[in-house]
């Protein structure tokens, strides 16, 4: 039912600026100006005519904000590519620009995925946030396990920055130059860089990045710095000091890997205090994870929390925008990194927008049109539980008030080789991918306003996309 929600905005035809530069800020301003006149027209139009889907990027642009997503370069085709291109105006390579990805062995470079993402972004009039140059994680073994003098380490770091930033000079809008420099208590994290070069590695890295691309906005990025706390205060003191010393620093990135129910109450206040230093603030890696399986109640809460995060950014003019760390649950790092947790992004694993998507729409000033009350009878498919080779599925056949059935047959096509082994409360047959399930002798009747459910066990491998069920 969620999937039939429609979004609209009192604005925003898709415009296609023909030049990529000047900066997105200028482009957004131009779009915004163009939008005002159209907005007046649309407000007066009947609701039905204004109820076309409005991509998130148009809603965000009308507010002068970026909306980004982390992406995997190899997936930028098909539905994944369509959504990434349609809904977002910023991209961050999820892994493709990390040191281990671009220089797996010393002096051997692989820019394939990074180039692919930058090319895709330019073709879709998107900005790119480079991620990330100096970090303690996802470094190549040759670097992480090497023995380096401070002078060698500094040379490695500044050469890496000069090479990577230089490669994309003029094409990237921003760089996460230094990633995750702090411990939770606000002390500096003991890393390859800190241990070898001291805290000054941060200033050295920023200076090298500025030299390599003077137009790119330079950021320090960290997690658990969304609210006012010891770690964010350490970041605050660092960037204040860097600015005072004339070190090039344009903004802070608040990653925002959040847990359902734990969005910090001081999020907006914290954004504001960085903005008051004269810095840009970007929410760079938003996801809101929950214990799986997701339930309607958890997804509804997640919608409220996505809305709150976006509203906090909208409320502060120097908050440049929000990037989600993967837009679909099928491309999220959460299940691998936090076993038992997931469902953290705005789209489900089948690329259907979740309630969280509509929370973003609301925060960005769009309107969500609730679907008309259901009529007729329909079937809803869900996976109840899933293990490494099998899953239990369920289909619920519901009839709206005024409709009923005396017998039924539900059919669908399994798109990824799933095979039913056993069914209950229905008689199911499967011929290759085609599944057909008819009512049992005792449950053919579905009354007005009532429902009937049947279930099955099936095998799967690789992926387990949900099919669309047709009722006959
Ligand atoms: C994550 C990626 O999403 C995963 O695919 C990878 O295995 C590990 O790194 N903070 C960051 C990101 O700055 O680079 C991390 O990305 C998530 C946490």
Short mmCIF file of C-alpha atoms and ligand atoms in Angstrom, two decimals:
data_model
loop_
_atom_site.label_atom_id
_atom_site.label_comp_id
_atom_site.label_asym_id
_atom_site.label_seq_id
_atom_site.Cartn_x
_atom_site.Cartn_y
_atom_site.Cartn_z
CA UNK A 1 0.00 0.00 0.00
CA UNK A 2 2.86 2.33 0.85
CA UNK A 3 4.16 1.97 -2.62
CA UNK A 4 1.17 3.68 -4.14
CA UNK A 5 1.74 6.86 -2.20
CA UNK A 6 2.44 9.77 -4.50
CA UNK A 7 4.52 12.81 -3.87
CA UNK A 8 4.20 16.25 -5.22
CA UNK A 9 5.60 19.67 -4.64
CA UNK A 10 4.19 23.05 -5.27
CA UNK A 11 7.05 23.56 -7.69
CA UNK A 12 9.83 22.14 -9.65
CA UNK A 13 9.69 21.04 -13.22
CA UNK A 14 12.84 19.05 -14.00
CA UNK A 15 15.36 21.46 -15.36
CA UNK A 16 18.56 20.40 -17.01
CA UNK A 17 21.24 22.99 -16.61
CA UNK A 18 23.58 22.61 -19.52
CA UNK A 19 26.80 23.36 -17.68
CA UNK A 20 28.03 21.54 -14.61
CA UNK A 21 30.03 24.37 -13.16
CA UNK A 22 29.61 26.85 -11.53
CA UNK A 23 29.02 25.16 -8.27
CA UNK A 24 25.88 23.39 -7.26
CA UNK A 25 25.04 26.31 -5.00
CA UNK A 26 24.74 28.60 -7.98
CA UNK A 27 22.81 26.00 -9.93
CA UNK A 28 20.43 25.42 -7.06
CA UNK A 29 19.84 29.15 -6.77
CA UNK A 30 19.04 29.30 -10.47
CA UNK A 31 16.65 26.39 -10.20
CA UNK A 32 15.01 27.91 -7.18
CA UNK A 33 14.40 31.20 -8.98
CA UNK A 34 12.93 29.41 -11.92
CA UNK A 35 10.69 27.41 -9.68
CA UNK A 36 8.95 30.28 -7.92
CA UNK A 37 6.96 31.35 -10.94
CA UNK A 38 5.88 27.82 -11.72
CA UNK A 39 4.98 27.25 -8.10
CA UNK A 40 2.28 29.87 -8.20
CA UNK A 41 0.67 28.15 -11.14
CA UNK A 42 0.78 24.74 -9.59
CA UNK A 43 -0.68 25.85 -6.31
CA UNK A 44 -3.74 27.04 -8.15
CA UNK A 45 -4.02 23.85 -10.17
CA UNK A 46 -6.38 21.10 -9.05
CA UNK A 47 -4.68 18.68 -6.69
CA UNK A 48 -5.03 15.85 -9.14
CA UNK A 49 -2.89 17.64 -11.68
CA UNK A 50 -0.17 18.48 -9.19
CA UNK A 51 0.09 14.95 -7.91
CA UNK A 52 2.85 13.72 -10.18
CA UNK A 53 5.83 12.11 -8.46
CA UNK A 54 8.43 14.72 -7.66
CA UNK A 55 11.94 13.35 -7.32
CA UNK A 56 13.67 14.03 -4.03
CA UNK A 57 16.41 15.97 -5.83
CA UNK A 58 13.89 18.50 -7.10
CA UNK A 59 12.37 18.90 -3.65
CA UNK A 60 15.85 19.36 -2.19
CA UNK A 61 16.98 21.77 -4.91
CA UNK A 62 13.94 23.95 -4.29
CA UNK A 63 15.15 24.29 -0.70
CA UNK A 64 18.75 24.93 -1.75
CA UNK A 65 19.89 21.58 -0.38
CA UNK A 66 21.80 18.63 -1.70
CA UNK A 67 20.39 15.14 -1.37
CA UNK A 68 22.97 12.47 -1.93
CA UNK A 69 23.48 8.76 -1.79
CA UNK A 70 26.48 6.52 -1.49
CA UNK A 71 26.69 4.28 -4.55
CA UNK A 72 28.39 1.15 -5.78
CA UNK A 73 29.74 1.84 -9.27
CA UNK A 74 29.08 -1.62 -10.71
CA UNK A 75 25.38 -1.36 -9.88
CA UNK A 76 24.66 1.90 -11.70
CA UNK A 77 22.43 0.30 -14.34
CA UNK A 78 18.81 -0.87 -14.38
CA UNK A 79 16.52 0.10 -11.53
CA UNK A 80 19.43 0.96 -9.22
CA UNK A 81 20.85 3.38 -11.77
CA UNK A 82 17.43 4.82 -12.58
CA UNK A 83 16.75 5.66 -8.95
CA UNK A 84 20.26 6.94 -8.25
CA UNK A 85 20.01 9.26 -11.24
CA UNK A 86 16.44 10.37 -10.74
CA UNK A 87 16.22 10.97 -7.01
CA UNK A 88 19.62 12.34 -5.97
CA UNK A 89 21.74 15.34 -6.91
CA UNK A 90 24.90 14.25 -5.10
CA UNK A 91 26.76 10.92 -5.16
CA UNK A 92 29.43 9.58 -2.86
CA UNK A 93 31.41 6.51 -3.91
CA UNK A 94 30.76 4.05 -1.07
CA UNK A 95 34.16 2.41 -1.40
CA UNK A 96 35.58 3.23 -4.84
CA UNK A 97 37.80 6.16 -3.84
CA UNK A 98 39.28 4.62 -0.69
CA UNK A 99 43.01 4.02 -0.74
CA UNK A 100 42.71 0.21 -0.80
CA UNK A 101 40.41 0.49 -3.82
CA UNK A 102 42.54 2.85 -5.89
CA UNK A 103 46.06 1.58 -5.08
CA UNK A 104 45.78 -2.06 -4.00
CA UNK A 105 49.48 -2.64 -4.52
CA UNK A 106 52.02 0.10 -4.38
CA UNK A 107 52.17 2.02 -7.64
CA UNK A 108 49.36 -0.03 -9.23
CA UNK A 109 46.19 2.00 -9.59
CA UNK A 110 42.62 1.08 -10.36
CA UNK A 111 40.33 4.01 -11.03
CA UNK A 112 37.68 2.04 -12.89
CA UNK A 113 34.87 2.25 -10.36
CA UNK A 114 35.70 5.76 -9.22
CA UNK A 115 35.74 7.01 -12.84
CA UNK A 116 32.49 5.25 -13.55
CA UNK A 117 30.75 7.00 -10.68
CA UNK A 118 32.11 10.42 -11.62
CA UNK A 119 31.10 9.90 -15.26
CA UNK A 120 27.61 8.80 -14.17
CA UNK A 121 27.28 11.84 -11.94
CA UNK A 122 28.25 14.22 -14.72
CA UNK A 123 25.81 12.56 -17.11
CA UNK A 124 23.06 13.06 -14.53
CA UNK A 125 24.00 16.59 -13.49
CA UNK A 126 25.05 15.45 -10.02
CA UNK A 127 27.83 16.61 -7.75
CA UNK A 128 30.31 14.16 -6.26
CA UNK A 129 31.63 14.04 -2.74
CA UNK A 130 35.04 12.39 -2.75
CA UNK A 131 35.40 9.85 0.03
CA UNK A 132 37.96 9.52 1.57
CA UNK A 133 41.67 10.42 1.51
CA UNK A 134 43.16 9.90 4.97
CA UNK A 135 41.60 7.25 7.18
CA UNK A 136 42.66 4.40 9.47
CA UNK A 137 40.52 1.84 7.65
CA UNK A 138 40.39 0.32 4.15
CA UNK A 139 44.03 1.13 3.51
CA UNK A 140 46.00 -1.27 1.31
CA UNK A 141 48.06 -3.87 3.18
CA UNK A 142 51.32 -2.54 1.76
CA UNK A 143 50.59 0.79 3.43
CA UNK A 144 49.00 -0.45 6.66
CA UNK A 145 51.66 -3.09 7.28
CA UNK A 146 54.66 -1.08 6.13
CA UNK A 147 57.28 0.47 8.37
CA UNK A 148 57.64 4.14 7.65
CA UNK A 149 59.64 7.02 9.02
CA UNK A 150 57.59 10.15 9.69
CA UNK A 151 59.07 11.77 6.60
CA UNK A 152 58.15 8.80 4.42
CA UNK A 153 54.66 8.66 5.85
CA UNK A 154 54.08 12.32 5.24
CA UNK A 155 55.31 11.95 1.66
CA UNK A 156 53.03 8.96 1.09
CA UNK A 157 50.06 10.88 2.42
CA UNK A 158 50.65 14.09 0.49
CA UNK A 159 51.53 12.21 -2.73
CA UNK A 160 48.32 10.18 -2.41
CA UNK A 161 46.27 13.33 -1.93
CA UNK A 162 47.98 15.14 -4.79
CA UNK A 163 47.41 12.21 -7.11
CA UNK A 164 43.80 11.40 -6.25
CA UNK A 165 42.51 14.93 -5.77
CA UNK A 166 44.51 16.03 -8.80
CA UNK A 167 42.99 13.30 -10.95
CA UNK A 168 39.49 14.66 -10.38
CA UNK A 169 40.45 18.33 -10.16
CA UNK A 170 37.52 20.55 -11.12
CA UNK A 171 35.10 17.63 -11.22
CA UNK A 172 34.41 16.96 -7.54
CA UNK A 173 32.49 19.41 -5.40
CA UNK A 174 33.85 18.26 -2.04
CA UNK A 175 36.29 15.86 -0.40
CA UNK A 176 36.14 14.07 2.92
CA UNK A 177 39.85 14.73 3.39
CA UNK A 178 40.21 13.23 6.85
CA UNK A 179 37.84 10.55 8.07
CA UNK A 180 37.12 9.54 11.66
CA UNK A 181 40.03 11.20 13.49
CA UNK A 182 38.49 10.99 16.97
CA UNK A 183 37.80 8.48 19.71
CA UNK A 184 34.47 8.59 21.50
CA UNK A 185 35.93 10.55 24.42
CA UNK A 186 37.24 13.25 22.12
CA UNK A 187 40.90 12.24 22.16
CA UNK A 188 42.65 11.64 18.86
CA UNK A 189 42.33 8.13 17.51
CA UNK A 190 45.63 6.26 17.46
CA UNK A 191 46.09 5.56 13.77
CA UNK A 192 48.84 5.07 11.26
CA UNK A 193 48.67 8.81 10.65
CA UNK A 194 48.38 10.11 14.19
CA UNK A 195 51.03 7.77 15.52
CA UNK A 196 53.46 8.68 12.75
CA UNK A 197 52.80 12.37 12.25
CA UNK A 198 50.98 13.63 15.34
CA UNK A 199 47.79 15.65 15.21
CA UNK A 200 49.28 17.90 12.56
CA UNK A 201 48.63 15.24 9.93
CA UNK A 202 45.15 16.76 9.66
CA UNK A 203 46.40 20.23 8.74
CA UNK A 204 48.96 18.72 6.37
CA UNK A 205 46.30 16.68 4.60
CA UNK A 206 43.94 19.65 4.22
CA UNK A 207 46.74 21.83 2.89
CA UNK A 208 47.73 19.20 0.32
CA UNK A 209 44.10 18.78 -0.78
CA UNK A 210 43.63 22.52 -1.25
CA UNK A 211 46.77 22.69 -3.36
CA UNK A 212 45.57 19.83 -5.55
CA UNK A 213 42.09 21.25 -6.22
CA UNK A 214 41.46 24.78 -4.95
CA UNK A 215 37.76 24.59 -5.94
CA UNK A 216 36.80 21.51 -3.94
CA UNK A 217 35.24 22.03 -0.50
CA UNK A 218 37.35 20.30 2.13
CA UNK A 219 35.77 18.41 5.01
CA UNK A 220 36.63 16.48 8.13
CA UNK A 221 34.11 13.68 8.57
CA UNK A 222 33.26 11.55 11.62
CA UNK A 223 30.53 9.46 13.27
CA UNK A 224 28.80 9.89 16.62
CA UNK A 225 29.28 13.62 16.22
CA UNK A 226 25.65 14.36 15.36
CA UNK A 227 24.60 15.55 18.81
CA UNK A 228 26.47 17.77 21.25
CA UNK A 229 28.84 15.40 23.06
CA UNK A 230 32.52 14.95 23.93
CA UNK A 231 33.43 13.73 20.46
CA UNK A 232 31.60 16.47 18.55
CA UNK A 233 33.04 19.06 20.91
CA UNK A 234 36.53 17.79 20.14
CA UNK A 235 35.73 18.13 16.43
CA UNK A 236 34.36 21.60 17.09
CA UNK A 237 37.54 22.67 18.90
CA UNK A 238 39.71 21.17 16.16
CA UNK A 239 38.01 22.96 13.27
CA UNK A 240 37.86 26.20 15.21
CA UNK A 241 41.60 25.96 15.78
CA UNK A 242 42.29 25.04 12.16
CA UNK A 243 40.33 28.05 10.96
CA UNK A 244 42.12 30.33 13.38
CA UNK A 245 45.46 29.05 12.04
CA UNK A 246 44.41 29.61 8.44
CA UNK A 247 44.40 25.93 7.57
CA UNK A 248 42.03 25.29 4.65
CA UNK A 249 38.83 23.76 6.03
CA UNK A 250 35.38 24.35 4.57
CA UNK A 251 33.11 22.05 6.44
CA UNK A 252 32.40 19.17 8.75
CA UNK A 253 30.68 15.94 7.79
CA UNK A 254 28.37 14.35 10.33
CA UNK A 255 28.10 10.74 9.20
CA UNK A 256 24.85 9.99 11.05
CA UNK A 257 24.90 6.21 11.22
CA UNK A 258 21.97 6.27 13.61
CA UNK A 259 20.02 3.67 15.57
CA UNK A 260 16.22 3.70 15.56
CA UNK A 261 15.02 5.57 18.63
CA UNK A 262 18.36 7.26 19.21
CA UNK A 263 18.39 10.36 17.03
CA UNK A 264 20.17 12.92 19.22
CA UNK A 265 17.88 15.67 20.49
CA UNK A 266 20.68 18.19 19.97
CA UNK A 267 21.19 17.42 16.26
CA UNK A 268 20.06 20.82 14.97
CA UNK A 269 21.77 22.71 17.77
CA UNK A 270 25.00 20.89 16.95
CA UNK A 271 24.74 21.68 13.23
CA UNK A 272 24.12 25.30 14.15
CA UNK A 273 27.21 25.61 16.35
CA UNK A 274 29.47 24.43 13.52
CA UNK A 275 27.66 26.75 11.10
CA UNK A 276 28.26 29.62 13.52
CA UNK A 277 31.99 29.01 13.15
CA UNK A 278 31.59 29.89 9.47
CA UNK A 279 31.73 26.30 8.28
CA UNK A 280 29.48 24.26 6.05
CA UNK A 281 27.90 21.19 7.58
CA UNK A 282 26.91 18.11 5.59
CA UNK A 283 25.12 15.04 6.85
CA UNK A 284 27.26 12.58 4.91
CA UNK A 285 26.28 8.97 5.63
CA UNK A 286 22.76 8.85 7.03
CA UNK A 287 21.17 5.53 7.80
CA UNK A 288 18.84 4.56 10.64
CA UNK A 289 19.14 0.91 11.51
CA UNK A 290 16.80 -1.34 13.45
CA UNK A 291 16.65 -4.89 14.69
CA UNK A 292 15.32 -7.02 11.86
CA UNK A 293 12.75 -8.03 10.85
CA UNK A 294 11.28 -4.62 10.24
CA UNK A 295 7.68 -4.14 11.36
CA UNK A 296 5.16 -1.51 10.31
CA UNK A 297 5.60 0.18 13.69
CA UNK A 298 9.40 0.36 13.36
CA UNK A 299 9.16 1.60 9.79
CA UNK A 300 6.71 4.29 10.88
CA UNK A 301 9.11 5.41 13.60
CA UNK A 302 11.94 5.39 11.08
CA UNK A 303 9.89 7.66 8.83
CA UNK A 304 9.55 10.18 11.67
CA UNK A 305 13.27 10.01 12.39
CA UNK A 306 14.32 10.45 8.75
CA UNK A 307 12.02 13.44 8.63
CA UNK A 308 13.60 14.88 11.79
CA UNK A 309 17.14 14.55 10.45
CA UNK A 310 16.28 16.22 7.16
CA UNK A 311 14.34 18.95 8.97
CA UNK A 312 17.36 19.69 11.17
CA UNK A 313 19.42 20.25 8.02
CA UNK A 314 16.71 22.28 6.29
CA UNK A 315 16.52 24.54 9.36
CA UNK A 316 20.18 25.60 9.20
CA UNK A 317 21.17 27.49 6.08
CA UNK A 318 24.81 26.35 6.20
CA UNK A 319 23.75 22.72 6.28
CA UNK A 320 24.45 21.89 2.65
CA UNK A 321 22.43 18.70 2.52
CA UNK A 322 22.02 15.10 3.51
CA UNK A 323 23.56 12.01 1.92
CA UNK A 324 22.15 8.58 2.69
CA UNK A 325 24.62 5.72 3.00
CA UNK A 326 23.05 3.63 0.26
CA UNK A 327 19.50 4.30 -0.84
CA UNK A 328 18.26 0.69 -0.82
CA UNK A 329 18.37 -1.96 1.86
CA UNK A 330 19.94 -4.25 -0.74
CA UNK A 331 23.02 -1.98 -0.93
CA UNK A 332 23.51 -1.15 2.74
CA UNK A 333 26.56 -1.99 4.85
CA UNK A 334 24.45 -2.49 7.98
CA UNK A 335 23.53 -6.21 7.84
CA UNK A 336 27.18 -7.18 7.27
CA UNK A 337 28.57 -4.90 9.94
CA UNK A 338 25.85 -5.11 12.60
CA UNK A 339 24.46 -8.68 12.52
CA UNK A 340 20.73 -8.78 13.27
CA UNK A 341 20.22 -5.17 12.23
CA UNK A 342 19.20 -3.67 8.90
CA UNK A 343 16.33 -2.01 7.02
CA UNK A 344 18.28 1.23 7.48
CA UNK A 345 17.72 3.03 4.16
CA UNK A 346 14.75 4.78 2.47
CA UNK A 347 14.07 2.03 -0.11
CA UNK A 348 13.47 -1.64 0.57
CA UNK A 349 15.53 -4.38 -1.06
CA UNK A 350 13.11 -4.44 -4.01
CA UNK A 351 13.56 -0.73 -4.71
CA UNK A 352 10.18 0.20 -3.29
CA UNK A 353 10.12 3.46 -1.31
CA UNK A 354 9.65 2.84 2.40
CA UNK A 355 7.85 5.13 4.84
CA UNK A 356 11.26 6.77 5.45
CA UNK A 357 11.23 7.97 1.85
CA UNK A 358 8.01 9.84 2.54
CA UNK A 359 9.51 11.28 5.71
CA UNK A 360 12.20 12.82 3.51
CA UNK A 361 9.55 14.11 1.10
CA UNK A 362 7.72 15.78 3.97
CA UNK A 363 10.85 17.35 5.44
CA UNK A 364 11.77 18.75 2.02
CA UNK A 365 8.40 20.43 1.67
CA UNK A 366 6.78 17.96 -0.69
CA UNK A 367 3.32 16.66 -0.11
CA UNK A 368 2.49 13.02 0.27
CA UNK A 369 -0.85 12.14 -1.19
CA UNK A 370 -2.38 9.24 0.66
CA UNK A 371 -3.84 6.67 -1.71
CA UNK A 372 -7.62 6.53 -2.11
CA UNK A 373 -9.36 3.91 0.04
CA UNK A 374 -8.86 0.48 -1.47
CA UNK A 375 -11.55 -1.08 -3.60
CA UNK A 376 -11.89 -4.64 -4.85
CA UNK A 377 -9.73 -7.54 -3.71
CA UNK A 378 -5.93 -7.67 -3.79
CA UNK A 379 -3.05 -9.89 -2.78
CA UNK A 380 0.01 -8.89 -0.74
CA UNK A 381 3.19 -11.00 -0.73
CA UNK A 382 5.71 -10.99 2.08
CA UNK A 383 8.70 -13.00 3.29
CA UNK A 384 8.10 -14.04 6.88
CA UNK A 385 11.52 -15.46 7.58
CA UNK A 386 14.58 -16.28 5.55
CA UNK A 387 17.66 -18.41 6.12
CA UNK A 388 20.68 -19.22 3.99
CA UNK A 389 18.93 -21.52 1.50
CA UNK A 390 15.23 -21.17 2.19
CA UNK A 391 12.45 -18.88 3.24
CA UNK A 392 8.87 -18.87 4.40
CA UNK A 393 6.56 -16.71 2.32
CA UNK A 394 3.03 -15.54 2.93
CA UNK A 395 0.27 -14.15 0.72
CA UNK A 396 -2.70 -12.32 2.17
CA UNK A 397 -5.79 -11.86 0.02
CA UNK A 398 -7.91 -8.97 1.21
CA UNK A 399 -11.23 -7.62 0.02
CA UNK A 400 -12.24 -4.03 0.60
CA UNK A 401 -15.72 -3.17 1.86
CA UNK A 402 -18.22 -3.92 -0.87
CA UNK A 403 -16.17 -6.67 -2.56
CA UNK A 404 -15.91 -10.38 -1.85
CA UNK A 405 -14.70 -13.64 -3.41
CA UNK A 406 -16.10 -17.16 -3.38
CA UNK A 407 -12.91 -18.73 -4.77
CA UNK A 408 -9.50 -17.40 -5.69
CA UNK A 409 -6.24 -18.12 -7.46
CA UNK A 410 -3.03 -16.17 -6.82
CA UNK A 411 -0.30 -16.29 -9.48
CA UNK A 412 3.17 -14.84 -9.73
CA UNK A 413 6.55 -15.30 -11.36
CA UNK A 414 9.64 -16.01 -9.29
CA UNK A 415 12.37 -13.93 -10.91
CA UNK A 416 15.45 -15.38 -9.24
CA UNK A 417 15.04 -19.14 -9.33
CA UNK A 418 13.07 -19.53 -6.10
CA UNK A 419 11.19 -22.87 -5.83
CA UNK A 420 8.26 -23.73 -3.61
CA UNK A 421 8.63 -27.01 -1.71
CA UNK A 422 5.52 -26.94 0.44
CA UNK A 423 2.37 -24.81 0.86
CA UNK A 424 -0.42 -24.59 3.43
CA UNK A 425 -3.92 -23.17 3.25
CA UNK A 426 -3.66 -23.30 -0.56
CA UNK A 427 -2.79 -25.75 -3.34
CA UNK A 428 0.27 -24.47 -5.17
CA UNK A 429 1.89 -25.66 -8.39
CA UNK A 430 5.05 -24.31 -9.92
CA UNK A 431 6.08 -24.69 -13.58
CA UNK A 432 9.54 -23.22 -14.04
CA UNK A 433 9.20 -19.68 -12.70
CA UNK A 434 5.39 -19.57 -12.83
CA UNK A 435 3.56 -20.20 -9.54
CA UNK A 436 -0.17 -20.71 -9.22
CA UNK A 437 -1.91 -21.12 -5.85
CA UNK A 438 -5.64 -21.89 -5.58
CA UNK A 439 -7.77 -21.80 -2.44
CA UNK A 440 -8.18 -24.91 -0.31
CA UNK A 441 -11.67 -26.36 0.09
CA UNK A 442 -12.23 -24.42 3.32
CA UNK A 443 -10.97 -20.91 2.53
CA UNK A 444 -12.26 -19.94 -0.94
CA UNK A 445 -14.59 -17.38 0.52
CA UNK A 446 -13.16 -13.94 1.31
CA UNK A 447 -15.87 -11.72 2.76
CA UNK A 448 -16.30 -7.99 2.24
CA UNK A 449 -13.70 -6.26 4.45
CA UNK A 450 -12.05 -9.61 5.29
CA UNK A 451 -8.89 -11.49 4.37
CA UNK A 452 -7.44 -14.98 3.94
CA UNK A 453 -3.78 -15.92 4.29
CA UNK A 454 -1.77 -18.84 2.94
CA UNK A 455 1.87 -19.69 3.33
CA UNK A 456 4.67 -21.66 1.74
CA UNK A 457 8.27 -22.71 2.12
CA UNK A 458 10.64 -22.20 -0.79
CA UNK A 459 14.31 -22.30 -1.67
CA UNK A 460 16.36 -19.37 -2.90
CA UNK A 461 19.95 -18.50 -3.69
CA UNK A 462 21.70 -15.33 -4.72
CA UNK A 463 18.79 -13.00 -4.22
CA UNK A 464 15.17 -13.28 -3.20
CA UNK A 465 13.22 -10.43 -4.76
CA UNK A 466 9.50 -10.21 -3.96
CA UNK A 467 7.25 -10.88 -6.96
CA UNK A 468 4.04 -9.08 -7.80
CA UNK A 469 1.03 -11.31 -7.14
CA UNK A 470 -1.93 -11.28 -9.50
CA UNK A 471 -5.34 -12.36 -8.31
CA UNK A 472 -7.49 -14.27 -10.74
C1 LIG B 1 31.62 1.26 4.62
C2 LIG B 1 31.09 0.68 3.31
O1 LIG B 1 29.75 1.07 3.15
C3 LIG B 1 31.22 -0.82 3.31
O2 LIG B 1 30.86 -1.36 2.04
C4 LIG B 1 32.66 -1.22 3.64
O3 LIG B 1 32.76 -2.63 3.73
C5 LIG B 1 33.09 -0.58 4.93
O4 LIG B 1 32.92 0.82 4.85
N1 LIG B 1 32.05 5.21 7.79
C6 LIG B 1 32.58 5.57 6.58
C7 LIG B 1 32.31 4.76 5.38
O5 LIG B 1 33.18 6.65 6.46
O6 LIG B 1 33.37 4.79 4.47
C8 LIG B 1 31.99 3.33 5.75
O7 LIG B 1 31.60 2.66 4.56
C9 LIG B 1 30.90 3.29 6.78
C10 LIG B 1 31.35 3.99 8.05
#
